[in-house]
Amino acid sequence: MTISDWKRAIYALLVLPGYLGGAKVQRGLARRWLGRETGGRPRFVAAFGPSAVAFLLALLLFYLVGRIATYGLFWTGSDPEGTWGGPTLAGAWIVHFLIAAGMAVPIFLALRPLTGLQARLLGGSAVKAH
């Protein structure tokens, strides 16, 4: 999980709501989060499918990260034996972290081609180094 993977995840989370802002917002998101400049003709209808799938995956990813990061804050202690990894908070946190990490890696891998396809359909091309 690199910083580029996290940038792709943020892009995937913002791209579907970005449709409401039009082409200028879409181009800005691709430039900011993916490092892609727009040069081709955008195909917004074709890009909607990959955008929706990427949005749902990114939403799941950030839910998992947020839920694991705040897991101990909402611990009531009323039934610790019933939690995965219980009866201690540390055991439950470790088990939930490992399960979330096992789900996050495939999500990151799926976001790579999805965000690339979506950016290409919007007319994006990789930024050339000077």
Tab-separated table of N, CA and C in Angstrom:
chain	number	residue	atom	x	y	z
A	1	MET	N	0.842	-1.172	0.000
A	1	MET	CA	0.000	0.000	0.000
A	1	MET	C	0.892	1.242	0.000
A	2	THR	N	0.952	1.874	-1.148
A	2	THR	CA	1.776	3.063	-1.300
A	2	THR	C	0.916	4.314	-1.215
A	3	ILE	N	1.578	5.449	-1.234
A	3	ILE	CA	0.850	6.710	-1.218
A	3	ILE	C	0.018	6.853	-2.488
A	4	SER	N	0.515	6.296	-3.597
A	4	SER	CA	-0.258	6.340	-4.853
A	4	SER	C	-1.552	5.546	-4.733
A	5	ASP	N	-1.507	4.443	-4.002
A	5	ASP	CA	-2.729	3.662	-3.785
A	5	ASP	C	-3.754	4.468	-2.991
A	6	TRP	N	-3.298	5.169	-1.972
A	6	TRP	CA	-4.205	6.001	-1.179
A	6	TRP	C	-4.753	7.162	-2.001
A	7	LYS	N	-3.912	7.741	-2.871
A	7	LYS	CA	-4.388	8.822	-3.742
A	7	LYS	C	-5.454	8.304	-4.704
A	8	ARG	N	-5.241	7.098	-5.248
A	8	ARG	CA	-6.245	6.496	-6.118
A	8	ARG	C	-7.554	6.253	-5.363
A	9	ALA	N	-7.434	5.842	-4.109
A	9	ALA	CA	-8.639	5.597	-3.301
A	9	ALA	C	-9.394	6.903	-3.039
A	10	ILE	N	-8.675	7.976	-2.757
A	10	ILE	CA	-9.323	9.270	-2.545
A	10	ILE	C	-9.982	9.734	-3.841
A	11	TYR	N	-9.262	9.573	-4.952
A	11	TYR	CA	-9.828	9.924	-6.258
A	11	TYR	C	-11.109	9.135	-6.525
A	12	ALA	N	-11.077	7.833	-6.266
A	12	ALA	CA	-12.244	6.985	-6.498
A	12	ALA	C	-13.419	7.412	-5.630
A	13	LEU	N	-13.134	7.884	-4.438
A	13	LEU	CA	-14.198	8.338	-3.541
A	13	LEU	C	-14.804	9.657	-4.013
A	14	LEU	N	-14.006	10.508	-4.637
A	14	LEU	CA	-14.475	11.828	-5.055
A	14	LEU	C	-15.015	11.872	-6.481
A	15	VAL	N	-14.650	10.891	-7.300
A	15	VAL	CA	-14.955	10.988	-8.722
A	15	VAL	C	-16.445	10.891	-9.030
A	16	LEU	N	-17.172	10.057	-8.351
A	16	LEU	CA	-18.602	9.931	-8.629
A	16	LEU	C	-19.351	11.204	-8.233
A	17	PRO	N	-19.133	11.754	-7.035
A	17	PRO	CA	-19.759	13.046	-6.743
A	17	PRO	C	-19.244	14.158	-7.666
A	18	GLY	N	-18.040	13.980	-8.223
A	18	GLY	CA	-17.487	14.964	-9.145
A	18	GLY	C	-18.267	15.103	-10.433
A	19	TYR	N	-19.080	14.100	-10.753
A	19	TYR	CA	-19.925	14.199	-11.946
A	19	TYR	C	-20.888	15.370	-11.841
A	20	LEU	N	-21.277	15.725	-10.640
A	20	LEU	CA	-22.192	16.852	-10.457
A	20	LEU	C	-21.528	18.171	-10.821
A	21	GLY	N	-20.196	18.228	-10.715
A	21	GLY	CA	-19.469	19.452	-11.027
A	21	GLY	C	-19.097	19.598	-12.481
A	22	GLY	N	-19.268	18.551	-13.263
A	22	GLY	CA	-18.994	18.640	-14.688
A	22	GLY	C	-17.555	18.330	-15.050
A	23	ALA	N	-17.231	18.658	-16.290
A	23	ALA	CA	-15.928	18.302	-16.862
A	23	ALA	C	-14.769	18.977	-16.140
A	24	LYS	N	-14.938	20.213	-15.753
A	24	LYS	CA	-13.844	20.942	-15.091
A	24	LYS	C	-13.463	20.276	-13.765
A	25	VAL	N	-14.443	19.871	-12.997
A	25	VAL	CA	-14.180	19.188	-11.730
A	25	VAL	C	-13.522	17.841	-11.978
A	26	GLN	N	-14.014	17.101	-12.961
A	26	GLN	CA	-13.441	15.797	-13.286
A	26	GLN	C	-11.972	15.925	-13.671
A	27	ARG	N	-11.663	16.905	-14.497
A	27	ARG	CA	-10.270	17.114	-14.916
A	27	ARG	C	-9.395	17.502	-13.730
A	28	GLY	N	-9.933	18.355	-12.873
A	28	GLY	CA	-9.172	18.766	-11.689
A	28	GLY	C	-8.880	17.605	-10.758
A	29	LEU	N	-9.842	16.725	-10.578
A	29	LEU	CA	-9.632	15.554	-9.733
A	29	LEU	C	-8.567	14.636	-10.323
A	30	ALA	N	-8.636	14.404	-11.627
A	30	ALA	CA	-7.646	13.537	-12.279
A	30	ALA	C	-6.253	14.152	-12.196
A	31	ARG	N	-6.171	15.465	-12.355
A	31	ARG	CA	-4.876	16.136	-12.280
A	31	ARG	C	-4.325	16.077	-10.855
A	32	ARG	N	-5.166	16.348	-9.887
A	32	ARG	CA	-4.714	16.441	-8.493
A	32	ARG	C	-4.350	15.076	-7.902
A	33	TRP	N	-5.216	14.088	-8.097
A	33	TRP	CA	-5.039	12.813	-7.401
A	33	TRP	C	-4.342	11.739	-8.214
A	34	LEU	N	-4.400	11.824	-9.548
A	34	LEU	CA	-3.784	10.790	-10.373
A	34	LEU	C	-2.587	11.300	-11.166
A	35	GLY	N	-2.396	12.618	-11.201
A	35	GLY	CA	-1.307	13.178	-11.982
A	35	GLY	C	-1.539	13.042	-13.467
A	36	ARG	N	-2.780	13.133	-13.901
A	36	ARG	CA	-3.125	12.994	-15.319
A	36	ARG	C	-3.666	14.308	-15.843
A	37	GLU	N	-3.205	14.665	-17.019
A	37	GLU	CA	-3.730	15.836	-17.719
A	37	GLU	C	-4.764	15.370	-18.730
A	38	THR	N	-5.743	16.204	-18.970
A	38	THR	CA	-6.752	15.854	-19.955
A	38	THR	C	-6.347	16.426	-21.297
A	39	GLY	N	-6.495	15.640	-22.290
A	39	GLY	CA	-6.146	16.088	-23.615
A	39	GLY	C	-7.091	15.530	-24.657
A	40	GLY	N	-7.655	14.385	-24.380
A	40	GLY	CA	-8.564	13.752	-25.325
A	40	GLY	C	-9.997	14.184	-25.099
A	41	ARG	N	-10.833	13.606	-25.899
A	41	ARG	CA	-12.262	13.904	-25.793
A	41	ARG	C	-12.867	13.066	-24.664
A	42	PRO	N	-13.509	13.703	-23.690
A	42	PRO	CA	-14.075	12.946	-22.571
A	42	PRO	C	-15.330	12.169	-22.986
A	43	ARG	N	-15.457	10.975	-22.409
A	43	ARG	CA	-16.636	10.138	-22.629
A	43	ARG	C	-17.271	9.882	-21.257
A	44	PHE	N	-18.083	10.822	-20.824
A	44	PHE	CA	-18.637	10.799	-19.477
A	44	PHE	C	-19.573	9.630	-19.238
A	45	VAL	N	-20.367	9.266	-20.219
A	45	VAL	CA	-21.327	8.166	-20.038
A	45	VAL	C	-20.575	6.846	-19.867
A	46	ALA	N	-19.553	6.618	-20.697
A	46	ALA	CA	-18.771	5.384	-20.594
A	46	ALA	C	-17.965	5.325	-19.304
A	47	ALA	N	-17.539	6.476	-18.802
A	47	ALA	CA	-16.728	6.528	-17.583
A	47	ALA	C	-17.560	6.344	-16.317
A	48	PHE	N	-18.880	6.451	-16.432
A	48	PHE	CA	-19.725	6.369	-15.231
A	48	PHE	C	-19.666	4.988	-14.583
A	49	GLY	N	-19.655	3.912	-15.365
A	49	GLY	CA	-19.622	2.555	-14.817
A	49	GLY	C	-18.391	2.300	-13.960
A	50	PRO	N	-17.167	2.510	-14.507
A	50	PRO	CA	-15.971	2.328	-13.681
A	50	PRO	C	-15.937	3.277	-12.483
A	51	SER	N	-16.501	4.471	-12.667
A	51	SER	CA	-16.526	5.433	-11.555
A	51	SER	C	-17.403	4.934	-10.413
A	52	ALA	N	-18.543	4.357	-10.740
A	52	ALA	CA	-19.455	3.859	-9.708
A	52	ALA	C	-18.840	2.677	-8.959
A	53	VAL	N	-18.218	1.762	-9.696
A	53	VAL	CA	-17.587	0.603	-9.049
A	53	VAL	C	-16.429	1.058	-8.165
A	54	ALA	N	-15.596	1.955	-8.680
A	54	ALA	CA	-14.456	2.466	-7.904
A	54	ALA	C	-14.932	3.206	-6.665
A	55	PHE	N	-16.022	3.966	-6.794
A	55	PHE	CA	-16.577	4.693	-5.649
A	55	PHE	C	-17.006	3.731	-4.545
A	56	LEU	N	-17.704	2.671	-4.923
A	56	LEU	CA	-18.174	1.703	-3.921
A	56	LEU	C	-17.005	0.997	-3.237
A	57	LEU	N	-15.981	0.638	-4.008
A	57	LEU	CA	-14.807	-0.006	-3.407
A	57	LEU	C	-14.079	0.951	-2.464
A	58	ALA	N	-13.924	2.208	-2.875
A	58	ALA	CA	-13.251	3.186	-2.019
A	58	ALA	C	-14.066	3.452	-0.755
A	59	LEU	N	-15.374	3.492	-0.885
A	59	LEU	CA	-16.238	3.683	0.281
A	59	LEU	C	-16.056	2.539	1.280
A	60	LEU	N	-16.022	1.313	0.779
A	60	LEU	CA	-15.780	0.152	1.637
A	60	LEU	C	-14.404	0.234	2.294
A	61	LEU	N	-13.403	0.623	1.526
A	61	LEU	CA	-12.044	0.735	2.051
A	61	LEU	C	-11.972	1.737	3.203
A	62	PHE	N	-12.528	2.924	2.999
A	62	PHE	CA	-12.461	3.934	4.053
A	62	PHE	C	-13.336	3.578	5.250
A	63	TYR	N	-14.418	2.848	5.015
A	63	TYR	CA	-15.211	2.354	6.141
A	63	TYR	C	-14.383	1.387	6.987
A	64	LEU	N	-13.708	0.449	6.315
A	64	LEU	CA	-12.880	-0.526	7.034
A	64	LEU	C	-11.782	0.161	7.832
A	65	VAL	N	-11.100	1.094	7.213
A	65	VAL	CA	-10.016	1.806	7.898
A	65	VAL	C	-10.567	2.596	9.084
A	66	GLY	N	-11.660	3.292	8.871
A	66	GLY	CA	-12.253	4.077	9.961
A	66	GLY	C	-12.775	3.216	11.086
A	67	ARG	N	-13.374	2.110	10.741
A	67	ARG	CA	-13.940	1.213	11.765
A	67	ARG	C	-12.841	0.577	12.613
A	68	ILE	N	-11.756	0.161	11.975
A	68	ILE	CA	-10.655	-0.443	12.715
A	68	ILE	C	-9.950	0.610	13.571
A	69	ALA	N	-9.777	1.812	13.027
A	69	ALA	CA	-9.097	2.870	13.776
A	69	ALA	C	-9.881	3.282	15.027
A	70	THR	N	-11.198	3.141	14.989
A	70	THR	CA	-12.023	3.555	16.129
A	70	THR	C	-12.616	2.377	16.899
A	71	TYR	N	-12.148	1.176	16.635
A	71	TYR	CA	-12.764	-0.008	17.236
A	71	TYR	C	-12.766	0.040	18.759
A	72	GLY	N	-11.673	0.389	19.374
A	72	GLY	CA	-11.592	0.393	20.829
A	72	GLY	C	-12.384	1.498	21.496
A	73	LEU	N	-12.712	2.555	20.754
A	73	LEU	CA	-13.457	3.670	21.332
A	73	LEU	C	-14.889	3.305	21.668
A	74	PHE	N	-15.431	2.335	20.965
A	74	PHE	CA	-16.830	1.969	21.165
A	74	PHE	C	-16.989	0.639	21.882
A	75	TRP	N	-15.966	0.206	22.577
A	75	TRP	CA	-15.970	-1.056	23.295
A	75	TRP	C	-16.811	-0.900	24.554
A	76	THR	N	-17.837	-1.725	24.686
A	76	THR	CA	-18.690	-1.631	25.865
A	76	THR	C	-18.270	-2.612	26.939
A	77	GLY	N	-17.631	-3.686	26.517
A	77	GLY	CA	-17.191	-4.674	27.495
A	77	GLY	C	-18.303	-5.560	27.999
A	78	SER	N	-19.519	-5.407	27.470
A	78	SER	CA	-20.636	-6.205	27.966
A	78	SER	C	-20.552	-7.661	27.525
A	79	ASP	N	-20.022	-7.911	26.341
A	79	ASP	CA	-19.914	-9.288	25.863
A	79	ASP	C	-18.606	-9.484	25.108
A	80	PRO	N	-17.448	-9.371	25.787
A	80	PRO	CA	-16.177	-9.493	25.079
A	80	PRO	C	-15.907	-10.906	24.568
A	81	GLU	N	-16.535	-11.922	25.159
A	81	GLU	CA	-16.302	-13.280	24.704
A	81	GLU	C	-16.936	-13.529	23.343
A	82	GLY	N	-17.919	-12.731	22.977
A	82	GLY	CA	-18.614	-12.923	21.709
A	82	GLY	C	-17.944	-12.243	20.529
A	83	THR	N	-16.883	-11.494	20.768
A	83	THR	CA	-16.215	-10.805	19.659
A	83	THR	C	-15.119	-11.673	19.084
A	84	TRP	N	-14.826	-11.460	17.814
A	84	TRP	CA	-13.727	-12.184	17.188
A	84	TRP	C	-12.431	-11.711	17.800
A	85	GLY	N	-11.672	-12.630	18.338
A	85	GLY	CA	-10.404	-12.274	18.970
A	85	GLY	C	-10.531	-11.979	20.445
A	86	GLY	N	-11.752	-11.960	20.990
A	86	GLY	CA	-11.964	-11.674	22.404
A	86	GLY	C	-11.381	-12.775	23.262
A	87	PRO	N	-11.359	-12.654	24.504
A	87	PRO	CA	-12.088	-11.754	25.385
A	87	PRO	C	-11.365	-10.438	25.675
A	88	THR	N	-10.182	-10.201	25.137
A	88	THR	CA	-9.515	-8.926	25.417
A	88	THR	C	-9.723	-7.972	24.254
A	89	LEU	N	-9.652	-6.682	24.540
A	89	LEU	CA	-9.773	-5.663	23.514
A	89	LEU	C	-8.617	-5.766	22.524
A	90	ALA	N	-7.420	-6.032	23.001
A	90	ALA	CA	-6.253	-6.134	22.119
A	90	ALA	C	-6.413	-7.286	21.130
A	91	GLY	N	-6.896	-8.414	21.607
A	91	GLY	CA	-7.103	-9.561	20.716
A	91	GLY	C	-8.159	-9.270	19.670
A	92	ALA	N	-9.247	-8.643	20.074
A	92	ALA	CA	-10.310	-8.306	19.121
A	92	ALA	C	-9.809	-7.289	18.098
A	93	TRP	N	-9.016	-6.314	18.540
A	93	TRP	CA	-8.495	-5.302	17.626
A	93	TRP	C	-7.558	-5.948	16.596
A	94	ILE	N	-6.696	-6.833	17.029
A	94	ILE	CA	-5.740	-7.482	16.119
A	94	ILE	C	-6.470	-8.332	15.080
A	95	VAL	N	-7.447	-9.106	15.516
A	95	VAL	CA	-8.175	-9.960	14.570
A	95	VAL	C	-8.937	-9.109	13.559
A	96	HIS	N	-9.594	-8.054	14.012
A	96	HIS	CA	-10.330	-7.197	13.090
A	96	HIS	C	-9.385	-6.456	12.139
A	97	PHE	N	-8.224	-6.058	12.638
A	97	PHE	CA	-7.234	-5.406	11.787
A	97	PHE	C	-6.765	-6.340	10.676
A	98	LEU	N	-6.478	-7.582	11.012
A	98	LEU	CA	-6.012	-8.539	10.017
A	98	LEU	C	-7.081	-8.837	8.970
A	99	ILE	N	-8.323	-8.924	9.396
A	99	ILE	CA	-9.416	-9.154	8.450
A	99	ILE	C	-9.575	-7.949	7.522
A	100	ALA	N	-9.525	-6.744	8.077
A	100	ALA	CA	-9.652	-5.533	7.257
A	100	ALA	C	-8.473	-5.393	6.300
A	101	ALA	N	-7.271	-5.714	6.746
A	101	ALA	CA	-6.098	-5.646	5.870
A	101	ALA	C	-6.226	-6.653	4.737
A	102	GLY	N	-6.765	-7.821	5.044
A	102	GLY	CA	-6.986	-8.825	4.012
A	102	GLY	C	-8.014	-8.390	2.985
A	103	MET	N	-8.891	-7.493	3.351
A	103	MET	CA	-9.866	-6.952	2.406
A	103	MET	C	-9.323	-5.713	1.698
A	104	ALA	N	-8.481	-4.946	2.371
A	104	ALA	CA	-7.975	-3.694	1.800
A	104	ALA	C	-7.017	-3.943	0.636
A	105	VAL	N	-6.174	-4.933	0.745
A	105	VAL	CA	-5.189	-5.197	-0.316
A	105	VAL	C	-5.874	-5.498	-1.653
A	106	PRO	N	-6.859	-6.394	-1.717
A	106	PRO	CA	-7.537	-6.599	-3.005
A	106	PRO	C	-8.279	-5.357	-3.506
A	107	ILE	N	-8.793	-4.552	-2.592
A	107	ILE	CA	-9.468	-3.319	-3.007
A	107	ILE	C	-8.462	-2.382	-3.666
A	108	PHE	N	-7.286	-2.212	-3.043
A	108	PHE	CA	-6.254	-1.370	-3.648
A	108	PHE	C	-5.866	-1.895	-5.024
A	109	LEU	N	-5.727	-3.206	-5.152
A	109	LEU	CA	-5.360	-3.789	-6.438
A	109	LEU	C	-6.453	-3.583	-7.488
A	110	ALA	N	-7.695	-3.633	-7.093
A	110	ALA	CA	-8.801	-3.414	-8.030
A	110	ALA	C	-8.926	-1.950	-8.428
A	111	LEU	N	-8.564	-1.037	-7.535
A	111	LEU	CA	-8.672	0.390	-7.846
A	111	LEU	C	-7.647	0.840	-8.878
A	112	ARG	N	-6.523	0.160	-8.981
A	112	ARG	CA	-5.498	0.565	-9.959
A	112	ARG	C	-6.054	0.581	-11.378
A	113	PRO	N	-6.561	-0.552	-11.900
A	113	PRO	CA	-7.073	-0.497	-13.271
A	113	PRO	C	-8.372	0.297	-13.413
A	114	LEU	N	-9.218	0.278	-12.377
A	114	LEU	CA	-10.486	1.002	-12.468
A	114	LEU	C	-10.283	2.507	-12.585
A	115	THR	N	-9.428	3.066	-11.761
A	115	THR	CA	-9.201	4.509	-11.830
A	115	THR	C	-8.442	4.889	-13.097
A	116	GLY	N	-7.546	4.014	-13.547
A	116	GLY	CA	-6.847	4.275	-14.803
A	116	GLY	C	-7.806	4.295	-15.987
A	117	LEU	N	-8.708	3.313	-16.024
A	117	LEU	CA	-9.703	3.249	-17.091
A	117	LEU	C	-10.615	4.465	-17.039
A	118	GLN	N	-11.057	4.813	-15.875
A	118	GLN	CA	-11.960	5.949	-15.728
A	118	GLN	C	-11.274	7.234	-16.172
A	119	ALA	N	-10.028	7.431	-15.791
A	119	ALA	CA	-9.301	8.641	-16.190
A	119	ALA	C	-9.074	8.674	-17.702
A	120	ARG	N	-8.767	7.536	-18.310
A	120	ARG	CA	-8.593	7.489	-19.766
A	120	ARG	C	-9.901	7.810	-20.486
A	121	LEU	N	-11.005	7.299	-19.974
A	121	LEU	CA	-12.295	7.583	-20.595
A	121	LEU	C	-12.669	9.062	-20.481
A	122	LEU	N	-12.148	9.721	-19.472
A	122	LEU	CA	-12.390	11.148	-19.333
A	122	LEU	C	-11.377	11.985	-20.123
A	123	GLY	N	-10.541	11.318	-20.898
A	123	GLY	CA	-9.586	12.035	-21.749
A	123	GLY	C	-8.266	12.315	-21.097
A	124	GLY	N	-7.962	11.607	-20.024
A	124	GLY	CA	-6.707	11.850	-19.302
A	124	GLY	C	-5.545	11.097	-19.889
A	125	SER	N	-4.376	11.693	-19.774
A	125	SER	CA	-3.136	11.028	-20.159
A	125	SER	C	-2.120	11.291	-19.069
A	126	ALA	N	-1.135	10.416	-18.963
A	126	ALA	CA	-0.129	10.562	-17.912
A	126	ALA	C	0.650	11.867	-18.103
A	127	VAL	N	0.963	12.514	-16.999
A	127	VAL	CA	1.750	13.741	-17.037
A	127	VAL	C	3.187	13.393	-17.358
A	128	LYS	N	3.771	14.089	-18.308
A	128	LYS	CA	5.145	13.832	-18.697
A	128	LYS	C	6.088	14.612	-17.820
A	129	ALA	N	7.179	13.946	-17.397
A	129	ALA	CA	8.182	14.605	-16.569
A	129	ALA	C	9.006	15.555	-17.430
A	130	HIS	N	9.392	16.671	-16.846
A	130	HIS	CA	10.204	17.670	-17.582
A	130	HIS	C	11.651	17.401	-17.393
